Coordinates of C-alpha atoms in Angstrom, one line a residue:
Chain W
M19 CA 24.4 -23.9 5.1
T20 CA 22.8 -25.6 8.1
G21 CA 19.7 -27.8 7.9
A22 CA 21.3 -30.0 5.3
P23 CA 18.8 -30.4 2.4
S24 CA 18.0 -34.0 1.6
T25 CA 18.4 -33.3 -2.2
P26 CA 21.9 -32.2 -3.2
W27 CA 22.2 -28.7 -4.6
I28 CA 22.9 -28.5 -8.3
P29 CA 26.2 -26.6 -8.8
L30 CA 26.8 -24.1 -11.7
S31 CA 28.6 -25.3 -14.8
P32 CA 32.4 -25.5 -14.3
T33 CA 32.7 -23.6 -17.6
L34 CA 31.5 -20.5 -15.7
L35 CA 34.4 -20.8 -13.3
R36 CA 36.7 -21.1 -16.3
M37 CA 35.1 -18.1 -17.8
R38 CA 35.4 -15.9 -14.7
L39 CA 39.1 -17.0 -14.2
T40 CA 39.9 -16.2 -17.8
E41 CA 38.3 -12.7 -17.3
I42 CA 40.4 -12.1 -14.2
G43 CA 43.5 -13.4 -16.0
V44 CA 43.1 -11.2 -19.0
V45 CA 42.3 -8.1 -16.9
T46 CA 45.2 -8.7 -14.6
A47 CA 47.6 -9.2 -17.5
I48 CA 46.5 -6.0 -19.3
L49 CA 46.6 -3.9 -16.1
G50 CA 50.0 -5.5 -15.1
V51 CA 51.6 -4.6 -18.5
L52 CA 50.2 -1.1 -18.5
G53 CA 51.1 -0.5 -14.9
A54 CA 54.6 -1.9 -15.4
V55 CA 55.3 0.4 -18.4
A56 CA 53.9 3.4 -16.6
A57 CA 55.8 2.8 -13.4
W58 CA 59.1 1.9 -15.2
S59 CA 59.0 5.2 -17.2
A60 CA 58.3 7.1 -14.0
G61 CA 60.4 5.5 -11.3
G62 CA 62.6 2.7 -12.8
V63 CA 62.7 -1.1 -12.3
A64 CA 61.9 -1.2 -8.6
A65 CA 58.7 0.7 -9.0
A66 CA 57.6 -1.4 -11.9
G67 CA 58.3 -4.6 -9.8
I68 CA 56.1 -3.3 -6.9
T69 CA 53.3 -2.2 -9.2
V70 CA 53.2 -5.6 -10.9
G71 CA 53.3 -7.3 -7.5
V72 CA 50.3 -5.3 -6.2
I73 CA 48.3 -6.0 -9.4
V74 CA 49.1 -9.7 -9.3
A75 CA 48.1 -9.8 -5.6
C76 CA 44.8 -8.1 -6.4
G77 CA 44.2 -10.6 -9.2
A78 CA 44.9 -13.5 -6.9
A79 CA 42.4 -12.1 -4.3
A80 CA 39.8 -11.7 -7.0
W81 CA 40.5 -15.3 -8.1
W82 CA 40.0 -16.5 -4.6
F83 CA 36.8 -14.5 -4.2
V84 CA 35.3 -15.6 -7.5
R85 CA 36.0 -19.2 -6.8
N86 CA 34.3 -19.1 -3.4
R87 CA 31.4 -17.2 -4.9
F88 CA 31.1 -19.9 -7.6
R89 CA 31.1 -22.7 -5.1
A90 CA 28.4 -21.0 -2.9
W91 CA 26.0 -20.7 -5.9
G92 CA 23.6 -23.5 -6.4
Y93 CA 19.9 -24.3 -7.2
L94 CA 17.4 -26.9 -6.3
E95 CA 14.3 -27.9 -8.3
R96 CA 11.8 -29.0 -5.7
E97 CA 8.3 -30.3 -6.2
E98 CA 6.6 -27.0 -5.6
D99 CA 9.3 -24.3 -5.7
L100 CA 12.7 -23.4 -7.0
E101 CA 15.4 -22.6 -4.5
V102 CA 18.5 -20.6 -5.4
R103 CA 21.3 -19.9 -2.9
R104 CA 24.3 -17.7 -3.4
G105 CA 26.7 -15.4 -1.6
V106 CA 29.9 -15.8 0.5
M107 CA 29.9 -12.8 2.8
V108 CA 26.2 -12.2 2.7
Q109 CA 24.5 -15.6 2.1
R110 CA 21.1 -15.6 0.4
L111 CA 18.6 -18.2 -0.1
S112 CA 15.5 -17.6 -2.3
V113 CA 12.5 -19.8 -2.4
V114 CA 10.3 -19.1 -5.4
P115 CA 7.1 -21.1 -5.8
Y116 CA 6.5 -22.1 -9.5
G117 CA 3.0 -20.8 -9.4
R118 CA 4.3 -17.3 -8.7
M119 CA 6.5 -17.0 -11.7
Q120 CA 5.5 -14.3 -14.2
F121 CA 8.1 -15.1 -16.8
V122 CA 11.5 -16.7 -17.3
E123 CA 14.3 -14.8 -19.0
I124 CA 17.4 -16.3 -20.6
T125 CA 20.2 -13.9 -21.3
A126 CA 23.7 -14.4 -22.7
G127 CA 26.3 -11.6 -22.7
P128 CA 29.1 -11.5 -25.3
V129 CA 31.7 -13.2 -23.0
E130 CA 29.1 -15.8 -21.9
R131 CA 28.3 -16.6 -25.6
L132 CA 32.0 -17.1 -26.3
F133 CA 32.0 -19.8 -23.6
G134 CA 28.6 -21.1 -24.6
L135 CA 26.8 -20.2 -21.4
S136 CA 23.6 -18.4 -20.5
T137 CA 21.9 -17.0 -17.5
V138 CA 18.3 -17.9 -16.4
K139 CA 16.4 -15.4 -14.4
L140 CA 13.0 -15.9 -12.8
H141 CA 10.6 -13.0 -12.5
T142 CA 7.8 -12.8 -10.0
A143 CA 5.6 -9.8 -9.3
A144 CA 7.9 -9.0 -6.4
A145 CA 11.0 -7.1 -7.5
A146 CA 13.0 -8.5 -4.6
S147 CA 12.5 -12.2 -5.4
D148 CA 16.1 -12.5 -6.7
A149 CA 16.3 -15.9 -8.3
R150 CA 19.1 -15.8 -10.9
I151 CA 21.1 -18.8 -12.1
P152 CA 24.2 -17.8 -14.2
G153 CA 26.5 -20.1 -16.2
L154 CA 24.1 -22.7 -17.5
D155 CA 24.8 -24.7 -20.7
P156 CA 22.3 -23.6 -23.4
D157 CA 20.7 -27.1 -23.3
E158 CA 20.3 -27.0 -19.5
A159 CA 19.1 -23.4 -19.7
A160 CA 16.4 -24.3 -22.3
R161 CA 15.4 -27.4 -20.4
L162 CA 15.1 -25.3 -17.2
R163 CA 13.1 -22.6 -19.0
D164 CA 10.6 -25.0 -20.5
R165 CA 10.2 -26.9 -17.2
L166 CA 9.7 -23.8 -15.2
A167 CA 7.3 -22.4 -17.8
A168 CA 5.3 -25.6 -17.7
L169 CA 5.3 -25.8 -13.9
G170 CA 4.4 -22.2 -13.7
E171 CA 1.4 -22.6 -15.9
A172 CA 0.2 -25.7 -14.0
K173 CA 0.4 -24.0 -10.6
A174 CA -0.4 -20.5 -11.6
A175 CA -2.3 -18.3 -9.2
G176 CA -3.6 -14.8 -9.4
L177 CA -2.1 -11.9 -7.4
Chain P
M22 CA -27.5 14.3 -20.6
S23 CA -29.9 11.6 -19.7
G24 CA -30.2 10.9 -16.0
G25 CA -30.5 7.3 -15.0
G26 CA -31.8 5.8 -18.3
A27 CA -29.9 3.0 -20.0
G28 CA -29.4 5.1 -23.1
T29 CA -27.2 3.7 -25.9
D30 CA -26.6 7.1 -27.4
W31 CA -23.1 8.6 -27.5
Q32 CA -22.6 11.3 -24.9
R33 CA -20.2 14.1 -24.7
L34 CA -18.3 15.3 -21.7
H35 CA -19.5 18.4 -20.0
P36 CA -19.2 21.5 -22.2
L37 CA -17.1 23.3 -19.5
S38 CA -14.5 20.6 -19.5
P39 CA -12.1 22.3 -21.9
V40 CA -12.1 25.3 -19.6
V41 CA -11.2 23.2 -16.6
R42 CA -8.8 21.0 -18.5
S43 CA -6.8 23.9 -20.0
G44 CA -7.4 26.2 -17.0
R45 CA -4.5 24.8 -15.1
A46 CA -2.1 25.7 -17.9
A47 CA -3.9 28.8 -19.2
L48 CA -4.6 30.7 -15.9
P49 CA -1.0 31.1 -14.8
L50 CA 0.0 32.2 -18.3
L51 CA -2.8 34.8 -18.5
A52 CA -1.9 36.1 -15.1
L53 CA 1.7 36.3 -16.3
A54 CA 0.6 38.1 -19.4
V55 CA -1.4 40.6 -17.5
A56 CA 1.4 41.2 -15.0
S57 CA 4.0 41.8 -17.7
A58 CA 1.7 44.0 -19.8
P59 CA 3.2 47.4 -20.2
R60 CA 1.2 50.2 -18.7
G61 CA -0.1 52.6 -21.3
G62 CA 2.4 51.6 -24.0
S63 CA 1.8 49.1 -26.8
P64 CA 1.8 45.4 -25.9
T65 CA 5.2 43.6 -26.2
A66 CA 6.0 40.4 -28.0
T67 CA 6.2 38.5 -24.7
F68 CA 2.6 39.6 -24.0
F69 CA 1.4 38.2 -27.3
F70 CA 3.4 35.0 -26.8
E71 CA 1.9 34.4 -23.4
V72 CA -1.7 35.1 -24.5
G73 CA -1.1 33.0 -27.6
L74 CA 0.0 30.0 -25.4
A75 CA -3.0 30.4 -23.2
V76 CA -5.4 30.5 -26.2
L77 CA -3.6 27.4 -27.7
A78 CA -4.2 25.5 -24.5
L79 CA -7.9 26.4 -24.7
V80 CA -8.2 25.4 -28.3
L81 CA -6.5 22.1 -27.7
G82 CA -8.9 21.5 -24.8
L83 CA -11.8 22.3 -27.0
V84 CA -10.6 19.9 -29.7
H85 CA -10.3 17.2 -27.1
W86 CA -13.8 17.9 -25.9
L87 CA -15.1 17.8 -29.5
V88 CA -13.6 14.4 -30.4
T89 CA -14.3 12.7 -27.1
R90 CA -17.5 10.7 -26.5
W91 CA -18.7 7.9 -24.3
V92 CA -21.5 5.4 -24.0
F93 CA -22.6 2.8 -21.5
D94 CA -24.8 0.1 -22.9
G95 CA -25.3 -1.9 -19.7
A96 CA -22.4 -4.3 -20.2
T97 CA -19.5 -2.2 -21.6
L98 CA -18.5 1.4 -21.1
R99 CA -16.9 2.7 -24.3
I100 CA -14.8 5.8 -24.5
E101 CA -13.6 7.2 -27.8
T102 CA -11.1 10.1 -28.0
G103 CA -8.2 11.4 -30.0
L104 CA -8.2 13.6 -33.1
V105 CA -5.1 12.3 -35.1
R106 CA -4.7 8.9 -33.4
R107 CA -8.2 7.6 -32.6
D108 CA -8.3 5.8 -29.3
S109 CA -11.2 3.6 -28.5
Q110 CA -11.5 2.0 -25.0
Q111 CA -13.9 -0.8 -24.2
L112 CA -14.3 -1.3 -20.5
P113 CA -16.2 -4.5 -19.7
V114 CA -18.1 -4.0 -16.5
A115 CA -17.2 -7.4 -15.2
R116 CA -13.5 -6.5 -15.2
I117 CA -13.9 -3.1 -13.4
Q118 CA -11.9 -3.0 -10.2
A119 CA -12.6 0.5 -8.9
V120 CA -14.5 3.6 -9.9
D121 CA -13.2 6.7 -8.3
I122 CA -14.5 10.3 -8.4
V123 CA -12.0 13.0 -8.3
E124 CA -12.9 16.7 -8.1
P125 CA -10.0 19.1 -8.6
F126 CA -10.5 22.6 -7.2
L127 CA -11.1 24.2 -10.5
A128 CA -13.7 21.5 -11.5
R129 CA -15.4 21.9 -8.2
I130 CA -16.1 25.5 -8.8
F131 CA -18.1 24.5 -11.9
G132 CA -19.7 21.5 -10.2
L133 CA -17.8 19.1 -12.4
A134 CA -16.1 15.8 -11.5
E135 CA -13.7 13.4 -13.1
L136 CA -14.5 9.7 -13.2
R137 CA -11.5 7.3 -13.0
I138 CA -12.2 3.7 -13.9
R139 CA -9.6 1.1 -13.1
V140 CA -9.9 -2.2 -15.1
A141 CA -8.0 -5.4 -14.3
G142 CA -5.0 -5.7 -16.6
A143 CA -5.1 -2.1 -17.9
K144 CA -2.0 0.0 -17.9
A145 CA -3.6 3.1 -16.3
A146 CA -7.0 4.2 -15.1
S147 CA -9.4 5.3 -17.9
R148 CA -10.6 8.8 -17.3
L149 CA -13.8 10.7 -18.1
A150 CA -12.9 14.3 -17.4
Y151 CA -15.2 16.1 -16.8
L152 CA -18.8 15.2 -16.2
S153 CA -21.2 17.2 -14.2
E154 CA -21.2 15.9 -10.6
P155 CA -24.7 14.3 -10.7
V156 CA -23.9 12.5 -14.0
A157 CA -20.6 11.2 -12.6
T158 CA -22.3 9.9 -9.4
D159 CA -25.1 8.3 -11.4
L160 CA -22.8 6.6 -13.9
R161 CA -20.6 5.3 -11.0
A162 CA -23.7 3.8 -9.4
R163 CA -24.8 2.2 -12.7
L164 CA -21.4 0.7 -13.3
L165 CA -21.1 -0.7 -9.8
A166 CA -24.7 -2.1 -9.9
T167 CA -24.1 -3.9 -13.2
H168 CA -20.7 -5.1 -12.0
H169 CA -22.4 -6.8 -9.1
G170 CA -24.9 -8.4 -11.4
L171 CA -27.8 -6.1 -10.4
D172 CA -30.1 -4.0 -12.5
Q173 CA -28.7 -0.6 -13.5
S174 CA -31.4 1.2 -11.5
V175 CA -30.3 -0.4 -8.2
P176 CA -28.9 2.5 -6.2
E177 CA -25.3 2.5 -5.0
P178 CA -24.8 0.2 -2.0
D179 CA -24.7 1.8 1.4
E180 CA -21.4 2.5 2.8
R181 CA -20.8 2.4 6.5
P182 CA -18.5 5.2 7.8
V183 CA -16.0 3.8 10.2
A184 CA -13.4 6.5 10.8
V185 CA -13.2 10.3 10.4
I186 CA -10.1 12.3 11.0
P187 CA -10.7 15.5 12.9
T188 CA -9.0 18.6 11.5
G189 CA -7.3 19.2 14.9
R190 CA -5.6 15.8 14.8
L191 CA -4.5 16.4 11.2
V192 CA -2.9 19.7 12.2
G193 CA -1.3 18.1 15.3
S194 CA 0.2 15.3 13.1
V195 CA 1.6 17.8 10.7
V196 CA 3.0 19.9 13.6
L197 CA 4.6 16.9 15.2
S198 CA 6.4 15.8 12.0
G199 CA 10.0 16.2 11.1
P200 CA 9.9 19.3 8.8
T201 CA 8.0 21.4 11.4
L202 CA 10.5 20.5 14.1
G203 CA 13.1 21.9 11.8
V204 CA 11.3 25.2 11.9
V205 CA 11.3 25.1 15.7
L206 CA 15.1 24.5 15.7
F207 CA 15.6 27.4 13.3
V208 CA 13.5 29.8 15.3
G209 CA 15.2 28.7 18.5
A210 CA 18.6 29.5 16.9
L211 CA 17.2 32.9 15.7
I212 CA 16.2 33.8 19.3
A213 CA 19.5 32.6 20.8
L214 CA 22.0 33.8 18.2
P215 CA 21.7 37.6 18.1
S216 CA 23.2 37.9 21.5
V217 CA 26.2 36.0 20.2
S218 CA 26.7 37.2 16.6
T219 CA 24.4 39.2 14.4
R220 CA 26.0 37.9 11.2
A221 CA 25.3 34.3 12.1
A222 CA 21.7 35.2 13.0
A223 CA 21.2 36.9 9.6
G224 CA 22.5 33.8 7.9
V225 CA 20.2 31.6 9.9
A226 CA 17.3 33.9 9.0
G227 CA 18.2 33.6 5.3
S228 CA 18.2 29.8 5.4
L229 CA 15.0 29.7 7.4
V230 CA 13.2 31.5 4.5
V231 CA 14.5 29.0 1.9
Y232 CA 13.6 26.1 4.2
L233 CA 10.1 27.5 4.8
L234 CA 9.5 27.9 1.1
T235 CA 10.6 24.3 0.4
I236 CA 8.7 22.6 3.1
G237 CA 5.7 25.0 3.0
T238 CA 4.4 23.5 -0.3
A239 CA 4.9 19.9 1.0
I240 CA 3.1 20.6 4.2
W241 CA 0.3 22.5 2.4
R242 CA -0.1 19.6 -0.1
R243 CA -0.4 17.1 2.8
F244 CA -2.9 19.2 4.6
N245 CA -4.9 19.8 1.4
E246 CA -4.9 16.1 0.5
Q247 CA -5.7 14.7 3.9
Y248 CA -8.2 17.2 5.0
G249 CA -11.6 15.7 6.0
F250 CA -10.3 12.1 5.6
T251 CA -13.2 9.7 5.9
V252 CA -13.0 6.0 5.8
A253 CA -16.1 3.9 5.0
V254 CA -16.8 0.3 4.4
A255 CA -18.7 -0.6 1.2
P256 CA -19.3 -4.0 -0.4
D257 CA -16.8 -3.3 -3.1
G258 CA -14.0 -2.3 -0.8
I259 CA -12.9 0.5 1.5
R260 CA -14.0 3.9 0.4
I261 CA -11.9 6.9 1.2
R262 CA -13.0 10.5 0.8
R263 CA -10.6 13.3 1.4
G264 CA -9.5 16.8 0.2
L265 CA -9.9 20.4 1.1
L266 CA -9.8 22.4 -2.2
G267 CA -10.0 19.4 -4.6
K268 CA -12.0 16.3 -3.4
V269 CA -11.1 12.7 -4.0
A270 CA -13.3 9.6 -3.4
E271 CA -11.4 6.5 -4.0
T272 CA -12.1 2.8 -3.4
I273 CA -9.5 0.3 -2.2
P274 CA -10.4 -3.2 -3.4
I275 CA -9.7 -5.4 -0.4
R276 CA -8.7 -8.4 -2.6
R277 CA -5.8 -6.5 -4.1
V278 CA -4.2 -5.5 -0.8
Q279 CA -0.8 -7.2 -0.6
A280 CA 0.5 -5.9 2.7
V281 CA -0.6 -3.6 5.5
R282 CA 1.9 -1.3 7.3
Q283 CA 1.5 0.6 10.5
I284 CA 4.0 3.4 11.2
E285 CA 4.5 5.0 14.5
P286 CA 6.8 8.0 14.4
L287 CA 8.7 9.0 17.6
L288 CA 6.6 12.1 18.5
W289 CA 3.3 10.6 17.5
R290 CA 3.9 7.8 20.0
L291 CA 3.4 10.3 22.8
F292 CA -0.2 10.6 21.7
G293 CA -0.6 6.9 20.7
W294 CA -1.0 7.9 17.0
C295 CA 0.0 6.0 14.0
R296 CA -0.4 5.9 10.2
L297 CA -1.8 2.9 8.4
E298 CA -0.8 2.2 4.8
V299 CA -1.8 -0.5 2.4
D300 CA 0.2 -1.8 -0.6
L301 CA -1.9 -2.6 -3.6
A302 CA -0.8 -5.0 -6.4
G303 CA 0.7 -3.1 -9.3
V304 CA -0.3 -3.6 -12.9
P305 CA 0.9 -7.0 -14.2
G306 CA 3.8 -6.6 -16.7
H307 CA 4.7 -3.2 -15.4
D308 CA 6.5 -4.4 -12.3
R309 CA 9.9 -4.0 -13.8
S310 CA 9.6 -0.3 -14.7
G311 CA 10.5 1.9 -11.8
G312 CA 8.0 2.2 -9.0
A313 CA 5.0 1.4 -11.1
G314 CA 4.7 -2.0 -9.5
R315 CA 3.8 -0.5 -6.2
V316 CA 0.8 1.5 -5.2
T317 CA 0.8 2.6 -1.6
K318 CA -2.3 4.2 -0.2
A319 CA -2.9 5.7 3.3
L320 CA -5.8 4.0 4.9
L321 CA -5.5 6.2 7.9
P322 CA -3.1 9.2 7.7
V323 CA -3.1 9.7 11.4
G324 CA -5.2 8.1 14.1
P325 CA -5.2 6.2 17.4
L326 CA -3.9 2.7 17.5
D327 CA -7.2 1.1 18.3
M328 CA -8.8 2.7 15.2
A329 CA -5.8 1.4 13.1
A330 CA -6.4 -2.0 14.5
Y331 CA -10.0 -1.9 13.7
L332 CA -9.3 -0.8 10.1
R333 CA -6.7 -3.5 9.8
Q334 CA -9.2 -6.1 10.8
I335 CA -11.5 -5.0 8.1
V336 CA -8.8 -5.5 5.5
L337 CA -7.1 -8.6 6.8
G338 CA -9.8 -10.2 8.9
P339 CA -9.6 -10.6 12.7
I340 CA -6.2 -12.4 12.8
E341 CA -3.3 -11.3 14.9
P342 CA -0.3 -13.8 14.9
R343 CA 1.7 -14.0 18.1
R344 CA 5.0 -12.1 17.8
R345 CA 8.2 -13.1 19.5
P346 CA 11.4 -11.0 19.9
P347 CA 14.6 -12.2 18.3
P348 CA 17.2 -13.8 20.7
R349 CA 18.9 -11.5 23.1
R350 CA 22.3 -11.7 21.3
A351 CA 20.7 -9.9 18.3
R352 CA 21.1 -6.7 20.4
A353 CA 24.8 -6.8 19.5
K354 CA 24.0 -6.7 15.8
A355 CA 21.1 -4.2 15.9
P356 CA 21.5 -2.1 19.1
L357 CA 19.3 0.7 17.8
S358 CA 16.4 -1.3 16.6
Y359 CA 16.5 -4.3 19.0
H360 CA 13.8 -2.7 21.2
F361 CA 11.3 -2.9 18.4
L362 CA 12.3 -6.1 16.6
S363 CA 9.7 -8.9 16.8
A364 CA 8.0 -11.2 14.3
G365 CA 5.6 -14.0 14.1
H366 CA 3.2 -15.9 11.8
D367 CA 0.2 -18.3 11.8
E368 CA -1.4 -20.3 9.0
T369 CA -2.6 -17.2 7.1
M370 CA -0.4 -14.2 8.0
A371 CA 3.1 -13.1 8.7
V372 CA 3.8 -10.1 10.8
A373 CA 7.1 -8.3 11.5
V374 CA 8.1 -5.2 13.5
T375 CA 11.2 -3.2 12.6
G376 CA 12.5 0.3 12.9
R377 CA 14.9 2.4 14.9
V378 CA 13.3 5.8 15.7
Q379 CA 9.8 5.0 14.2
K380 CA 8.2 1.7 14.7
V381 CA 7.0 0.0 11.6
T382 CA 4.7 -3.1 11.8
C383 CA 4.0 -5.0 8.6
W384 CA 1.4 -7.6 8.0
V385 CA 1.5 -9.8 5.0
P386 CA -1.3 -12.3 4.1
L387 CA 0.4 -15.5 3.1
E388 CA -1.7 -16.1 0.1
K389 CA -0.1 -13.0 -1.5
V390 CA 3.5 -14.1 -0.9
Q391 CA 5.6 -14.2 -4.1
S392 CA 8.8 -15.6 -2.7
V393 CA 10.5 -16.3 0.7
R394 CA 14.2 -15.4 1.2
R395 CA 16.7 -16.0 3.9
V396 CA 19.6 -13.5 4.1
Q397 CA 22.6 -13.8 6.4
G398 CA 25.4 -11.3 6.6
P399 CA 28.8 -11.9 8.2
V400 CA 27.9 -10.3 11.6
Q401 CA 24.7 -12.3 11.7
R402 CA 26.7 -15.5 10.9
A403 CA 29.0 -14.9 13.8
L404 CA 26.0 -14.4 16.1
R405 CA 24.1 -17.4 14.5
L406 CA 21.3 -15.1 13.3
A407 CA 19.5 -14.8 10.0
T408 CA 16.8 -12.5 8.5
V409 CA 13.8 -14.0 6.6
H410 CA 12.1 -11.8 4.0
V411 CA 8.6 -12.4 2.8
D412 CA 8.2 -10.7 -0.6
V413 CA 4.9 -9.6 -2.1
A414 CA 4.1 -8.0 -5.5
G415 CA 5.9 -4.6 -6.0
K416 CA 9.2 -3.1 -5.6
H417 CA 10.7 -4.2 -2.3
V418 CA 7.4 -4.6 -0.5
G419 CA 7.1 -7.2 2.2
A420 CA 7.9 -8.1 5.7
A421 CA 11.4 -8.7 7.0
L422 CA 11.6 -11.0 10.0
R423 CA 14.9 -9.7 11.2
D424 CA 17.6 -11.4 13.2
R425 CA 16.0 -14.7 14.0
D426 CA 18.0 -17.6 15.4
V427 CA 19.5 -19.6 12.6
D428 CA 17.6 -22.8 13.2
D429 CA 14.5 -20.7 13.7
A430 CA 15.1 -19.0 10.3
D431 CA 15.6 -22.3 8.5
R432 CA 12.4 -23.6 9.9
L433 CA 10.6 -20.3 9.0
V434 CA 11.7 -20.5 5.4
S435 CA 10.3 -23.9 4.7
E436 CA 7.3 -23.3 6.9
L437 CA 6.3 -20.0 5.4
A438 CA 6.9 -21.4 1.8
A439 CA 4.6 -24.4 2.6
L440 CA 1.9 -22.2 4.4
S441 CA 1.8 -19.6 1.6
R442 CA 1.4 -22.5 -0.9
G443 CA -1.6 -23.8 1.2
A444 CA -3.1 -20.4 1.6
R445 CA -2.8 -19.7 -2.1
R446 CA -4.5 -22.9 -3.0
R447 CA -7.3 -22.3 -0.6
V448 CA -8.0 -19.0 -2.1
S449 CA -7.8 -20.1 -5.8
V450 CA -10.1 -23.1 -5.1
G451 CA -12.5 -20.9 -3.2
A452 CA -12.9 -18.2 -5.8
G453 CA -12.0 -20.1 -9.0
A454 CA -8.5 -19.8 -10.5
E455 CA -9.4 -16.6 -12.4
P456 CA -9.7 -13.8 -9.9
R457 CA -13.3 -13.1 -10.7
P458 CA -15.1 -10.7 -8.4
T459 CA -17.0 -12.6 -5.7
P460 CA -20.6 -11.4 -5.3
V461 CA -19.8 -9.7 -2.0
A462 CA -16.2 -9.3 -1.0
A463 CA -15.1 -10.0 2.6
G464 CA -15.7 -7.2 5.1
W465 CA -17.7 -5.8 7.9
F466 CA -21.4 -5.2 7.3
A467 CA -24.5 -4.6 9.2
D468 CA -25.2 -7.6 11.5
P469 CA -27.9 -9.7 9.8
A470 CA -28.8 -11.0 13.3
A471 CA -29.3 -7.4 14.4
R472 CA -27.7 -8.0 17.7
H473 CA -24.6 -5.9 17.0
Q474 CA -23.7 -3.0 14.8
A475 CA -21.5 -5.0 12.4
R476 CA -20.6 -8.6 11.7
Y477 CA -17.7 -9.9 9.6
W478 CA -18.5 -11.5 6.3
D479 CA -15.5 -13.6 5.1
G480 CA -16.6 -13.6 1.5
G481 CA -18.5 -16.9 1.8
R482 CA -20.3 -16.9 5.1
W483 CA -20.9 -14.8 8.3
T484 CA -18.3 -15.3 11.0
E485 CA -18.7 -15.1 14.8
H486 CA -16.7 -11.8 14.8
V487 CA -18.9 -8.7 15.6
A488 CA -18.2 -5.1 16.3
D489 CA -19.9 -2.3 18.3
D490 CA -18.5 1.3 18.0
G491 CA -15.2 -0.1 16.8
V492 CA -14.8 -2.6 19.6
T493 CA -14.7 -6.2 18.3
A494 CA -16.1 -9.2 20.2
I495 CA -17.1 -12.8 19.5
D496 CA -20.8 -13.8 19.2
H497 CA -21.9 -16.9 17.4
M498 CA -25.0 -16.5 15.2

């Protein structure tokens, strides 16, 4: 990101990275075992070895990808607007003025709940606004929600 | 039916409304029944079934008519309807955004009209279907007069016609559109093929029939809807009248316009024609469900560029930010659209041109901006380019300032965010935080100095912008 911002970007919670890596590990392990058994019964030990190798390589690639994606994600609470940046291949930066927020949504999927995380999403009247911050501690999520809601009310403007 | 009096008695819809309401469903069924009736022999079960359905539709329409009533007491229009689930609507005049008159073909035969009233914050337009045409016009005038704080008896404000689309041009625009060119290709193939292979020609003829049936309805609908398209400027917005069999008179409230788009298809450019569209704000709270958040209306279905520019000035004011093309190296990323790409902005508006075959120009007033985004793909990164999106209310509505230089894009993001903040603040301070209707919305009106045909009123004062026969000029009052 060029044009280095004066305020540092707030990264996502490291727990989110742990959660993603666990997901990849579990999926890789299950696929590896299933693939190995299937290949072994069909073509012997060599086939099983190749299958496991390919699956582990895919897992490693996903690991690398997820880590980079995690590092690229960040948000910035500025005086008048919230900035969210994300993306590795396609890099996106969204600037959403507090006054334009219609509502703030906090969601937490089953896996997220297991790790004690939640996702905050900002909704404006424009469907394309795209301001989502995943992997926040519940306290931070609640703080962000309240702060955004308060700021949104203070700076609200009609359509 | 009392004429112009401020009666507080409940009134019914026109007695013929059930016929028109059910007519659409009942007429085809009756036609079907007559067609399938056996000659001479006794009627079959299907015949009774079809007639029964038609009668049922009529009875339902009659029940709806019996339980529906309305009253206007000078401040609120109340509509009550529903037999099982009673539905009572209170439409405060102050919150009315638009009152449209729609006359479907069947209603026109009986001299009836439907009144559609859009209220701020409501899910859908409230409908009064049907009133006799004079009653509808009279009620509309009374609603609008009280909305603007005038006495009910004040007649509807004058509207100034600014553009009419001749039938010839409408036909030309339909002929020069994609589907019709498909027909030309088909016919060409039909003429050329028989000398080569009769089997192939027969096949092409078959597909031509199917193709004609599919596009025929679409073309007819377009012609029917856009026939006699008239644009007029009225104090409450831009009034559009159109329609061949069914007639529609609709009002576009200028304050709700989020973006203006000008589209120039390839073949239309030969004649210097374009289409002008406006995006209106959707209903709050409904923006997440499907396309409900976006309402696109044609301001000019087909017309010359200078007429489009004139109409655009009426909506957005006489502002035209300078556009600049992206750096030359963007040609490598967008070889097919580079010749069109350009973008620019000033303190109040952003404008962007995109498109490959058809040229699309999009203007976004900065006070409507919901968010600013900067997107950079891998190819763009390699070329040090980035795209800046300016989003307004709706589903993927807004301007895309494509393939700008990276430093340019970074500056644009912060600049556009700051400018839209300022523009928004100016507007909310000017009109009060609550979007209450200003006494007279901005627009072109008869020149009070009587030196020109029209002068621009910016909502608060007269400006130096004047117009004569669609040509704008500067003349200080």
